[in-house]
mmCIF file of C-alpha atoms in Angstrom:
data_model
loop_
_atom_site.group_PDB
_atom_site.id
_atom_site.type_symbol
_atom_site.label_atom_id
_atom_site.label_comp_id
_atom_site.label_asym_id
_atom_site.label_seq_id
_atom_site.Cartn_x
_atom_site.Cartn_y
_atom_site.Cartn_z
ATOM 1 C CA UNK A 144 -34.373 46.137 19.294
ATOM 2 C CA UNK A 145 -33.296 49.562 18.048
ATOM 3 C CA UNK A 146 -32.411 49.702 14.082
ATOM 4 C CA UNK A 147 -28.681 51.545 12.901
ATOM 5 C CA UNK A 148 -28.289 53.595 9.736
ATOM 6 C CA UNK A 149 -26.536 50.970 7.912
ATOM 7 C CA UNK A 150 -28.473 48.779 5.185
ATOM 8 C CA UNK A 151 -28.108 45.349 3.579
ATOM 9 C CA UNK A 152 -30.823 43.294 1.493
ATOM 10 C CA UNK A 153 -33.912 41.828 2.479
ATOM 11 C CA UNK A 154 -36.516 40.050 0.562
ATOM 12 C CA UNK A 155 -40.226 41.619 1.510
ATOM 13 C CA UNK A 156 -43.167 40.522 0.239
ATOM 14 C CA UNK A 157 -46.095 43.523 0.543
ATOM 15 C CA UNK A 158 -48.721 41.836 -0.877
ATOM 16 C CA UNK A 159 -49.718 38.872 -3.476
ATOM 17 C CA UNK A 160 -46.933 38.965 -6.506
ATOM 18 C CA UNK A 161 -45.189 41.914 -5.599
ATOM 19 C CA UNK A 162 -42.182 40.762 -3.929
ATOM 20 C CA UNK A 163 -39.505 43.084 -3.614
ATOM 21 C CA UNK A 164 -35.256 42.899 -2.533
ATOM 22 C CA UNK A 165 -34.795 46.237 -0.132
ATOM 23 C CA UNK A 166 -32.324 47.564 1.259
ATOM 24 C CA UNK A 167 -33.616 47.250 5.392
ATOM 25 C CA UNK A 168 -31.677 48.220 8.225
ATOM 26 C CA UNK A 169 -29.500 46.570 9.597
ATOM 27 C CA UNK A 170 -30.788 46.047 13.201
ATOM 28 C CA UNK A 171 -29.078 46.108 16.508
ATOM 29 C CA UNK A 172 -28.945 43.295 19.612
ATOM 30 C CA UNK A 173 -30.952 44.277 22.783
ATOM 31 C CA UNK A 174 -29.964 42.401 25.731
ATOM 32 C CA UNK A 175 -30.487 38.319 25.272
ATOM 33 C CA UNK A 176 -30.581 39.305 21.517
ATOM 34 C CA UNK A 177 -27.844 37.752 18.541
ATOM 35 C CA UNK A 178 -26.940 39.773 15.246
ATOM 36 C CA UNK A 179 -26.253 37.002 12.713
ATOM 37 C CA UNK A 180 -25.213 37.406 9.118
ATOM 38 C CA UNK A 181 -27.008 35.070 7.064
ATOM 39 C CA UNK A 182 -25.741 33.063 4.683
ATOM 40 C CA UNK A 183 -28.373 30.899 3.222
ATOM 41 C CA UNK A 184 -32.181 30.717 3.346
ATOM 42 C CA UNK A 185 -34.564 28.061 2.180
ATOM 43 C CA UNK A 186 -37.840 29.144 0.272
ATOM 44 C CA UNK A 187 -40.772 27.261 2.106
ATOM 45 C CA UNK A 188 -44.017 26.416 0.405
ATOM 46 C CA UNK A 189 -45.438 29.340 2.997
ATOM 47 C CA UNK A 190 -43.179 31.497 1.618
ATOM 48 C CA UNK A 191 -44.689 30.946 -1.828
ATOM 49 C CA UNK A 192 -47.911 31.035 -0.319
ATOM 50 C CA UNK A 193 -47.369 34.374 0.308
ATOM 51 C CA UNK A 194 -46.086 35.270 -2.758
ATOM 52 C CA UNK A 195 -48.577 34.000 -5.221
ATOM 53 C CA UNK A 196 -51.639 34.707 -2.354
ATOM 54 C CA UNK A 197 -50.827 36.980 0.314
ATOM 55 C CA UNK A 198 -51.172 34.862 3.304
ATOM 56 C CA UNK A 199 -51.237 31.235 4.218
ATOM 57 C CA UNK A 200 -54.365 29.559 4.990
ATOM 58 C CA UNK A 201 -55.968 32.243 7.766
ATOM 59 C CA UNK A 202 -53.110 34.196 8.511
ATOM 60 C CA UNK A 203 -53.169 37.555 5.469
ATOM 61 C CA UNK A 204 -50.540 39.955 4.827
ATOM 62 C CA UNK A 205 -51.635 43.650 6.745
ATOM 63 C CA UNK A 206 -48.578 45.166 6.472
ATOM 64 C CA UNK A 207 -44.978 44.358 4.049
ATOM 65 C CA UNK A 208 -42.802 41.807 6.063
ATOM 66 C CA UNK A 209 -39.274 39.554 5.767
ATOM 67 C CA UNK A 210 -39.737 36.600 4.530
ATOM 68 C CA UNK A 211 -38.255 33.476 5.653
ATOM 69 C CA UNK A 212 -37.605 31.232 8.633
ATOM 70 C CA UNK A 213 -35.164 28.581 6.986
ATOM 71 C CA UNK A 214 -32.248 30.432 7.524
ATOM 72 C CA UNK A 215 -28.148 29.532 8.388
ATOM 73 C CA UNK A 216 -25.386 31.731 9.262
ATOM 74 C CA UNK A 217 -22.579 33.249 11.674
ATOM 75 C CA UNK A 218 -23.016 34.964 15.170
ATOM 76 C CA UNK A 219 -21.683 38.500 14.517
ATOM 77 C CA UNK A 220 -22.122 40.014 17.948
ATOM 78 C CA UNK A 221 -24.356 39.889 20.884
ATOM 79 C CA UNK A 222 -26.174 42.543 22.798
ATOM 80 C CA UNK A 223 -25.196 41.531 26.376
ATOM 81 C CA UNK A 224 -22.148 39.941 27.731
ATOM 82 C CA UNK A 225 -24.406 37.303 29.415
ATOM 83 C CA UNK A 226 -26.530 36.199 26.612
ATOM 84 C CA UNK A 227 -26.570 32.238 26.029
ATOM 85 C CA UNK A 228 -25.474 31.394 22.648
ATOM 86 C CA UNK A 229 -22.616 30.288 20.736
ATOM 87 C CA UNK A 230 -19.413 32.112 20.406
ATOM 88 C CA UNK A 231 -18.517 35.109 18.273
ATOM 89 C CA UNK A 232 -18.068 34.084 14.836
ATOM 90 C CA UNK A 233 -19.898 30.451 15.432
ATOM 91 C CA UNK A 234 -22.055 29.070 12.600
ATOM 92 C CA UNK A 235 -25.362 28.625 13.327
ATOM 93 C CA UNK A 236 -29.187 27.571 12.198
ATOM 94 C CA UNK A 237 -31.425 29.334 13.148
ATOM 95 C CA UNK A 238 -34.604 27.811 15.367
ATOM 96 C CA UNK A 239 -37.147 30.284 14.327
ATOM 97 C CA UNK A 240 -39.852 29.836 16.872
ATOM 98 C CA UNK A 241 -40.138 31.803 20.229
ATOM 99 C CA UNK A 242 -43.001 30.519 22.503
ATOM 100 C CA UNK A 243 -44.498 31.917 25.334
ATOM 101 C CA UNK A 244 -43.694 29.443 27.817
ATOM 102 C CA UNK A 245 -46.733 30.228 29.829
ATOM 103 C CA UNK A 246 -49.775 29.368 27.849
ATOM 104 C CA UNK A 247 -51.416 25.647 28.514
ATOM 105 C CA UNK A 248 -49.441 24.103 25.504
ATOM 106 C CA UNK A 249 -46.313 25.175 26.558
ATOM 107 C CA UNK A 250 -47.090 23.967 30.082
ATOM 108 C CA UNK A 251 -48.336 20.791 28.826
ATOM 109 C CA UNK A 252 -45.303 20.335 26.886
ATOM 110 C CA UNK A 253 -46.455 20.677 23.367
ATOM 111 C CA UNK A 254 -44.612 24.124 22.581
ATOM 112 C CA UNK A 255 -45.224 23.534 19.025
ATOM 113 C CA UNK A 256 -48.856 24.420 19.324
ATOM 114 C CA UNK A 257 -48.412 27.665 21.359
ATOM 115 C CA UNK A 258 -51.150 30.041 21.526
ATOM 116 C CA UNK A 259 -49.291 33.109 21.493
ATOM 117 C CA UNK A 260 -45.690 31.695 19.811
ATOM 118 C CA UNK A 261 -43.888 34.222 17.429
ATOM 119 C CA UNK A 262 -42.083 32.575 14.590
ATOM 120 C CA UNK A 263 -40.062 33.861 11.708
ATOM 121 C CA UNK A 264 -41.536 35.311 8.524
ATOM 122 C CA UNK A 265 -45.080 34.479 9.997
ATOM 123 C CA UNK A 266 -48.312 36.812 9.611
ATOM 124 C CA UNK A 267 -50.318 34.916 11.968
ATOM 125 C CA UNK A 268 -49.881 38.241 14.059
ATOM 126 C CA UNK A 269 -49.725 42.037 13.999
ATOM 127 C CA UNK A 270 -47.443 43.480 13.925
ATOM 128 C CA UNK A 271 -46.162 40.239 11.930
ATOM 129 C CA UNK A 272 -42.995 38.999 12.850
ATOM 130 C CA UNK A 273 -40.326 39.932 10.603
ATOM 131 C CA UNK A 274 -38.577 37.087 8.936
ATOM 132 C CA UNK A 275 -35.151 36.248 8.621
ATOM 133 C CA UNK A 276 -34.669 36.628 4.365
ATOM 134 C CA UNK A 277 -32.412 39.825 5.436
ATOM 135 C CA UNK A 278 -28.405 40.208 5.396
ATOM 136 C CA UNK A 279 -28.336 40.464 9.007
ATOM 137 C CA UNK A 280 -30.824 39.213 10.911
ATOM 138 C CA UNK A 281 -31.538 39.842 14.866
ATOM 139 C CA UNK A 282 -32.988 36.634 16.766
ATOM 140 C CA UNK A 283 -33.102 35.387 20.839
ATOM 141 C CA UNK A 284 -29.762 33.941 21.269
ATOM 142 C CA UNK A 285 -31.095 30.933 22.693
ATOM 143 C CA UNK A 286 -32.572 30.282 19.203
ATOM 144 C CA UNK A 287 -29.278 29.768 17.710
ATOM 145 C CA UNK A 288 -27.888 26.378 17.381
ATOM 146 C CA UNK A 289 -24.221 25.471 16.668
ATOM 147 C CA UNK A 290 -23.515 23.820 13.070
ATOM 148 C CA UNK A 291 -22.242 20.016 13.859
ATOM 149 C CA UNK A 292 -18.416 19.655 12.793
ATOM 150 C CA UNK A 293 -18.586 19.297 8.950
ATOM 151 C CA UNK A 294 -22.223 19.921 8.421
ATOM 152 C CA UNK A 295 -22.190 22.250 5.346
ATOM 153 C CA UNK A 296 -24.278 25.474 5.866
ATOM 154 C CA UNK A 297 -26.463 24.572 3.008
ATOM 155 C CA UNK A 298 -27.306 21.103 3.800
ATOM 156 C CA UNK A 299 -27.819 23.098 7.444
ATOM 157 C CA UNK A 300 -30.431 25.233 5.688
ATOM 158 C CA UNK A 301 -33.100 21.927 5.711
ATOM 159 C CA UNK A 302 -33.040 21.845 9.356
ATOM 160 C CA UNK A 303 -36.145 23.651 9.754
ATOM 161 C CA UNK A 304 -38.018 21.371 7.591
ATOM 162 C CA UNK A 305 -36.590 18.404 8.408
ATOM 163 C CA UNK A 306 -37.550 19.692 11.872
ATOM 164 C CA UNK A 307 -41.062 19.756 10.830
ATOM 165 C CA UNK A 308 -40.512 15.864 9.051
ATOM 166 C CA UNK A 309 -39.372 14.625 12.061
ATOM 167 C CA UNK A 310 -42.401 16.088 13.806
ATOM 168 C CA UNK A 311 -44.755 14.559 11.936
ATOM 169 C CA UNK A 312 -42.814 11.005 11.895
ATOM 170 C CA UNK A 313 -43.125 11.133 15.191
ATOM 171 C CA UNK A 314 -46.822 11.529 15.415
ATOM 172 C CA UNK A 315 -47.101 8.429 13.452
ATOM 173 C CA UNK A 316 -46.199 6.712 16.115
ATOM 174 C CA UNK A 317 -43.331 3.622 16.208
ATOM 175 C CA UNK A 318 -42.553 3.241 12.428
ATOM 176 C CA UNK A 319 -39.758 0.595 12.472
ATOM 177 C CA UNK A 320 -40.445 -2.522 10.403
ATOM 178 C CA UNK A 321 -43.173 -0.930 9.325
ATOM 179 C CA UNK A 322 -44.436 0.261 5.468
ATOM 180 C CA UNK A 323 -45.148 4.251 5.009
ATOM 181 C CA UNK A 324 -47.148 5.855 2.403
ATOM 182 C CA UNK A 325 -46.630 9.521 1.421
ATOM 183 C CA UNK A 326 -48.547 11.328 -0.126
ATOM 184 C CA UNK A 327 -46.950 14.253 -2.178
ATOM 185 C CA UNK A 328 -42.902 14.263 -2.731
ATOM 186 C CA UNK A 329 -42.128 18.327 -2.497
ATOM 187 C CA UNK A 330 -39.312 19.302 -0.280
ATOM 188 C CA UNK A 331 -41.587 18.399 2.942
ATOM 189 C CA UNK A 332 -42.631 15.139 2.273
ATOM 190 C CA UNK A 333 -38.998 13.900 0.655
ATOM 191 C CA UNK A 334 -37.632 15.130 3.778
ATOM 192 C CA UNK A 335 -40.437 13.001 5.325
ATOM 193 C CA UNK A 336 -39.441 9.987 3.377
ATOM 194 C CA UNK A 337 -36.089 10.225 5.038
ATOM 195 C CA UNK A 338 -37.182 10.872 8.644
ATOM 196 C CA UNK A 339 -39.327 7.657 7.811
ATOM 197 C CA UNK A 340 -36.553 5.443 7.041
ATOM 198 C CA UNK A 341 -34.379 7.224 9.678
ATOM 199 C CA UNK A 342 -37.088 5.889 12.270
ATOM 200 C CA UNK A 343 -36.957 2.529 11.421
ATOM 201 C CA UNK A 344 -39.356 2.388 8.389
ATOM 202 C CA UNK A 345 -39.025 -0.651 6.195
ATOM 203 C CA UNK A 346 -40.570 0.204 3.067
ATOM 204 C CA UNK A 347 -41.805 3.598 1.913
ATOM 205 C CA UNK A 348 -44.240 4.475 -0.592
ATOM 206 C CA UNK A 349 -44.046 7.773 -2.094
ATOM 207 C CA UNK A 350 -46.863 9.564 -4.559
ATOM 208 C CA UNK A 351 -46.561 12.336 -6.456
ATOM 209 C CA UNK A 352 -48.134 13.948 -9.917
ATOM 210 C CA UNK A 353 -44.900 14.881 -10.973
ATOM 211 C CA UNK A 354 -42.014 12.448 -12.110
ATOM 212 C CA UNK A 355 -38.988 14.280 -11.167
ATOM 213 C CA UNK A 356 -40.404 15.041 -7.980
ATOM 214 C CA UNK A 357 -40.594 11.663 -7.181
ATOM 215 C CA UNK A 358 -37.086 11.538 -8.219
ATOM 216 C CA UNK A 359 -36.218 13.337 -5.348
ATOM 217 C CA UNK A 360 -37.805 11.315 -2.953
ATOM 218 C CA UNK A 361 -35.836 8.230 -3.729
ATOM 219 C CA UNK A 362 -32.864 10.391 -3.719
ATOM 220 C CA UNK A 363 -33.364 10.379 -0.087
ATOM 221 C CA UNK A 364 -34.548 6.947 0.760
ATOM 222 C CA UNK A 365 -38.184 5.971 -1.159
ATOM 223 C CA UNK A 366 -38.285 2.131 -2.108
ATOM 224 C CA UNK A 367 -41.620 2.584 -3.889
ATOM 225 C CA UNK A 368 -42.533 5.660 -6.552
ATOM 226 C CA UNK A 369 -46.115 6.051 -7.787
ATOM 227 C CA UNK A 370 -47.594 8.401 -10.191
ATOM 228 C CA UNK A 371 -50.511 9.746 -8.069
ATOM 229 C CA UNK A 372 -52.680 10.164 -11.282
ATOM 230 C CA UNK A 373 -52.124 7.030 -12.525
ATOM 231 C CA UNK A 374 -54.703 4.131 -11.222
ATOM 232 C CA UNK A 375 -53.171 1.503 -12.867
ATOM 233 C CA UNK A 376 -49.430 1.662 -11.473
ATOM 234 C CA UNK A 377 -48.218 -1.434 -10.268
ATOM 235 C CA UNK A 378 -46.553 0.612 -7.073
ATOM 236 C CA UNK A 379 -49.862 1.037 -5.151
ATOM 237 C CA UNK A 380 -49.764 -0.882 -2.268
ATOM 238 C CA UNK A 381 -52.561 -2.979 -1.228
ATOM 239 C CA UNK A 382 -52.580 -1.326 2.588
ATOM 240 C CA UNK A 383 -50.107 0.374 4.697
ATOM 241 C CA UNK A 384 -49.555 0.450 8.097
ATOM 242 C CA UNK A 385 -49.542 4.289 8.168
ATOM 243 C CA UNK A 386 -49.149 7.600 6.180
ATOM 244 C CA UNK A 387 -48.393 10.950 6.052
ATOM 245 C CA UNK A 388 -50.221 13.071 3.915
ATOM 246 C CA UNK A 389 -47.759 15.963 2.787
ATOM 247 C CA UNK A 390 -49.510 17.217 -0.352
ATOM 248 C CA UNK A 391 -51.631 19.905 1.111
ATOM 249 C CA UNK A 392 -54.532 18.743 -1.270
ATOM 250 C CA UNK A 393 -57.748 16.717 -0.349
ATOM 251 C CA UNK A 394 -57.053 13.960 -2.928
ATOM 252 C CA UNK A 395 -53.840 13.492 -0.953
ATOM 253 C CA UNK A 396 -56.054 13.128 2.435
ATOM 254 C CA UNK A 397 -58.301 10.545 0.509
ATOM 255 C CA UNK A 398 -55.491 8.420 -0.699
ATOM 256 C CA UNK A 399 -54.289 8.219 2.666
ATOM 257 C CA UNK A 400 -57.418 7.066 4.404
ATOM 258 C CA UNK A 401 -58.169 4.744 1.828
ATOM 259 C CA UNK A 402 -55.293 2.607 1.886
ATOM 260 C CA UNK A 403 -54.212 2.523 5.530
ATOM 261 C CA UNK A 404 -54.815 -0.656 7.682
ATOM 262 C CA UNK A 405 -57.513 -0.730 9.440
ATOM 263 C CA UNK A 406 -56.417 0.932 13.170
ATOM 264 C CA UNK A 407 -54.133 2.711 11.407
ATOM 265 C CA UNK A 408 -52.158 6.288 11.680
ATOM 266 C CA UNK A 409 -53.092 8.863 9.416
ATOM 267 C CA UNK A 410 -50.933 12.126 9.898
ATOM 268 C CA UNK A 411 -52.356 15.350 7.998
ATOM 269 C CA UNK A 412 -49.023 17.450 7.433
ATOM 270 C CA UNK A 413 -49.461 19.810 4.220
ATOM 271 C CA UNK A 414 -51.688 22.587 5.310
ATOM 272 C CA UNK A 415 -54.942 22.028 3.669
ATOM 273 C CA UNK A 416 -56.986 25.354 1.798
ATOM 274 C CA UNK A 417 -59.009 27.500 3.847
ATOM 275 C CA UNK A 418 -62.271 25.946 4.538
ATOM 276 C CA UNK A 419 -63.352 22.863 4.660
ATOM 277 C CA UNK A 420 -61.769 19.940 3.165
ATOM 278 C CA UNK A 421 -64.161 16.908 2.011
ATOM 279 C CA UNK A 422 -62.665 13.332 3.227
ATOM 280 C CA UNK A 423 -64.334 9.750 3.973
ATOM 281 C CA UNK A 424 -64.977 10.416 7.528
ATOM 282 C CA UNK A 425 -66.726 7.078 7.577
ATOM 283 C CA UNK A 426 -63.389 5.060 7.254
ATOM 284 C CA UNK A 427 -62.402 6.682 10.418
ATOM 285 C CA UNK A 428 -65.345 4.840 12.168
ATOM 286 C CA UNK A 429 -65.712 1.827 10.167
ATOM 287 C CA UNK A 430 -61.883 1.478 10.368
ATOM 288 C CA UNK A 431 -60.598 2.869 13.503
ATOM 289 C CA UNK A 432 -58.400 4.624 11.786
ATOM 290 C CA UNK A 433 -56.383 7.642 13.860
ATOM 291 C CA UNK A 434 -56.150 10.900 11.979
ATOM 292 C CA UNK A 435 -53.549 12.931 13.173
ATOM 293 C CA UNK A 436 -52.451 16.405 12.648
ATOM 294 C CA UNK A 437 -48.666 17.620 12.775
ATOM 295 C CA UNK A 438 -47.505 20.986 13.197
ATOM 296 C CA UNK A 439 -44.128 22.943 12.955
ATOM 297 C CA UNK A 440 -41.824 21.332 15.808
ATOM 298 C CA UNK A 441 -40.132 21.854 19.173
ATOM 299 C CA UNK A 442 -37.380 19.676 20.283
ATOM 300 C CA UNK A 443 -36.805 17.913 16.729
ATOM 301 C CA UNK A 444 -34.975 21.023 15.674
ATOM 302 C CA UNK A 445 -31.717 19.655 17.386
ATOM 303 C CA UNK A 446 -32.218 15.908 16.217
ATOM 304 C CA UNK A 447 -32.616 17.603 12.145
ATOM 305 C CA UNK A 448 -28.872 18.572 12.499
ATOM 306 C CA UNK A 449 -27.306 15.755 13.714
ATOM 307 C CA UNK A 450 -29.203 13.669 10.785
ATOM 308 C CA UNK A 451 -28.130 16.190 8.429
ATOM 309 C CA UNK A 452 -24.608 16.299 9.363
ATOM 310 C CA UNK A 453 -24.923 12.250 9.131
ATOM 311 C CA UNK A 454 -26.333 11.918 5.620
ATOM 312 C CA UNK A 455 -24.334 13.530 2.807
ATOM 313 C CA UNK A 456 -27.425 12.550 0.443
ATOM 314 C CA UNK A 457 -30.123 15.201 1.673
ATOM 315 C CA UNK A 458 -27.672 17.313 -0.909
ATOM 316 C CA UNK A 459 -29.707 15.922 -3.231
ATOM 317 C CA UNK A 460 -32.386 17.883 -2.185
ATOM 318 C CA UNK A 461 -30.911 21.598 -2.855
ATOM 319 C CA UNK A 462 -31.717 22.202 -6.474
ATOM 320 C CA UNK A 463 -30.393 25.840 -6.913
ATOM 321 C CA UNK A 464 -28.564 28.577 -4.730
ATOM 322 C CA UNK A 465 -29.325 31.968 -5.939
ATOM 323 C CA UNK A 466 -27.996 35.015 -5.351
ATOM 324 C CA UNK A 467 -30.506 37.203 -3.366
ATOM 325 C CA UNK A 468 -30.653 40.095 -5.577
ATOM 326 C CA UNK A 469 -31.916 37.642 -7.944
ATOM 327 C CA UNK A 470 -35.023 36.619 -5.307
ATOM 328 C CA UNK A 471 -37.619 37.274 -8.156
ATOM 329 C CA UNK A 472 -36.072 34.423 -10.354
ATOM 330 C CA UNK A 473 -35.570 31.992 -7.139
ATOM 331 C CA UNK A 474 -39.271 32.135 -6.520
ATOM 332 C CA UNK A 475 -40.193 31.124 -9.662
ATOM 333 C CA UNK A 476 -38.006 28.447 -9.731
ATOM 334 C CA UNK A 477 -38.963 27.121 -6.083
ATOM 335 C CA UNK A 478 -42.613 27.351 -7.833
ATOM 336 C CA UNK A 479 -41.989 25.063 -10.500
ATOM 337 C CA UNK A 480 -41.383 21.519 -8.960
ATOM 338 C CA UNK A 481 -40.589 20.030 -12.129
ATOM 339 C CA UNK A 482 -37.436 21.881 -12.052
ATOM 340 C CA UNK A 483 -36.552 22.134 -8.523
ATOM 341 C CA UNK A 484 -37.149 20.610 -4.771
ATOM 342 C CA UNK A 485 -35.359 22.917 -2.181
ATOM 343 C CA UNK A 486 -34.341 26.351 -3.592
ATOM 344 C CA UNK A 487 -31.482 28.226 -1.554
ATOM 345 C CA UNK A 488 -31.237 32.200 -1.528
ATOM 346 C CA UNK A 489 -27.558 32.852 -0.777
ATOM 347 C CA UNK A 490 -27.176 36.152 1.701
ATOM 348 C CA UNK A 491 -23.207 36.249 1.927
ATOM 349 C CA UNK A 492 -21.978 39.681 1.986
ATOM 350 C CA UNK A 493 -19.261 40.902 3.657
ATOM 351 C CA UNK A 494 -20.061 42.231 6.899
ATOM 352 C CA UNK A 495 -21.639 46.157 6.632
ATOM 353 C CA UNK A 496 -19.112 48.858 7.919
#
């Protein structure tokens, strides 16, 4: 795609804590290509992992880059009469993943994994991929989904991690009638606390360090809350028949594997630190217990909508919608979970002349 002179705001990170809003150029459609005025995007925990560290897990910043791949808007124009997407003036999310279609994941059906897959606001390559934190935004146009009838654009903005949820729900295996335990209750794992009880769950556990986070999670479905620091809470269950570890921390790994049934499902979801992680490999043996890992999503992006248009309480979930200019203070909030779960950064501008 070719760039015009005119300019709107982007949030680009160009290195640990320095975060800046620029004024980027506003690009222009090639052929198969949408322009699409955005008007919300979700901060992700990888977006703060950029922020406070400069990269997530193994993939570092090496050059400044868009933030952002939770992102909602309208179709402003295309740049070919024959490219597949929505009409003119549609709302749409966003899916930002583009696999290669080629590589033996994407052959074997599991484009989620792709070897060579470029995905919004992602340094796992260079030249990274640009991210969609901008005014206008250019994207495949078969990455564009339509908004259900009534779904409002900011509920719309969780598809992408209820996307990932779903995901990892699914690699659990059949959950109805079934008890859940999971472990950490930021915006990923409430969302996975509802893709739980959308699948059939019976009872869900959720644990968390933080109160109000946990507040969240029953917000969207969790029968059970337990203080994660707490030993002597009358929540913790005796065993479960599987869980979802969403805390990104060892401890939350531990808890897991611990508590599971024995031929149990244990799904890693939260991206662990770099290195390695300790954990009581001998349960796996002694135990039979499955350990699992879940990553992004494929397919599930479509099924996140329809939920979301179905379920007026994943509002519950948005905590703030700031202005972009303001992107400085919306990180910090994001940051702090005991203020926060989902944090929206609001692009809408009029269209640039």
């Amino acid at each position: 795609m070719s760039a015009g002179k005119a300019l709107a705001p982007g949030c680009v990170i160009h290195g640990a804590g320095d975060l800046r809003v620029e004024d980027v150029p506003v690009p222009r459609p090639g052929p198969g290509e949408a322009l699409v005025a955005v008007g919300y995007g979700g901060i992700c925990g990888s977006d703060l992992h950029y922020w406070r560290h400069g990269g997530v897990g193994d993939f570092r910043l090496r050059e400044p880059m868009l933030l952002g791949h939770e992102v909602v808007g309208t179709v402003v124009a295309y740049g070919s009469p024959d490219a597949p997407g929505p009409a003119v003036g549609t709302s749409v999310a966003v899916h930002p993943a583009t696999p290669c279609g080629v590589c033996p994941e994407c052959v074997d059906g599991r484009r989620n994994v792709c070897r060579d897959t470029r995905y919004l606001g992602s340094a796992a390559r260079f030249p990274h991929v640009q991210g969609g934190f901008a005014t206008r935004i250019v994207v495949p146009a078969e990455q564009l989904r339509p908004l259900p009838a009534g779904l409002d654009p900011r509920r719309g903005a969780l598809a992408e991690p209820l996307s990932v949820a779903l995901h990892a729900v699914r690699r659990a295996g059949d959950l109805a009638g079934r008890h859940v335990l999971v472990t950490g209750a930021g915006p990923i794992g409430c969302l996975v606390v509802a893709a739980a009880k959308a699948a059939g769950a019976a009872h869900v556990t959720v644990t968390d360090l933080l109160p109000a986070a946990l507040q969240y999670a029953r917000a969207v479905g969790a029968d059970t809350l337990v203080r994660a620091d707490d030993p002597g809470d009358s929540g913790w269950p005796v065993e479960v028949d599987a869980a979802i570890e969403a805390s990104g921390v060892a401890a939350g790994l531990d808890t897991c594997l611990r508590l599971v049934r024995r031929g149990g499902v244990v799904v890693q979801l939260g991206m662990l630190p770099p290195g390695q992680s300790p954990f009581v490999g001998n349960l796996l043996v002694s135990r039979e217990i499955e350990l699992r890992g879940a990553f992004r999503f494929d397919g599930e992006f479509d099924a996140a909508l329809l939920l979301l248009a179905a379920e007026p309480a994943f509002d519950a979930l948005v905590g703030a919608v700031v202005p972009v200019r303001d992107a400085a203070s919306a990180f910090e909030l994001a940051a702090d979970r005991s203020r926060s779960c989902k944090v929206l950064l609001d692009f809408g501008a009029p269209p640039p002349a």
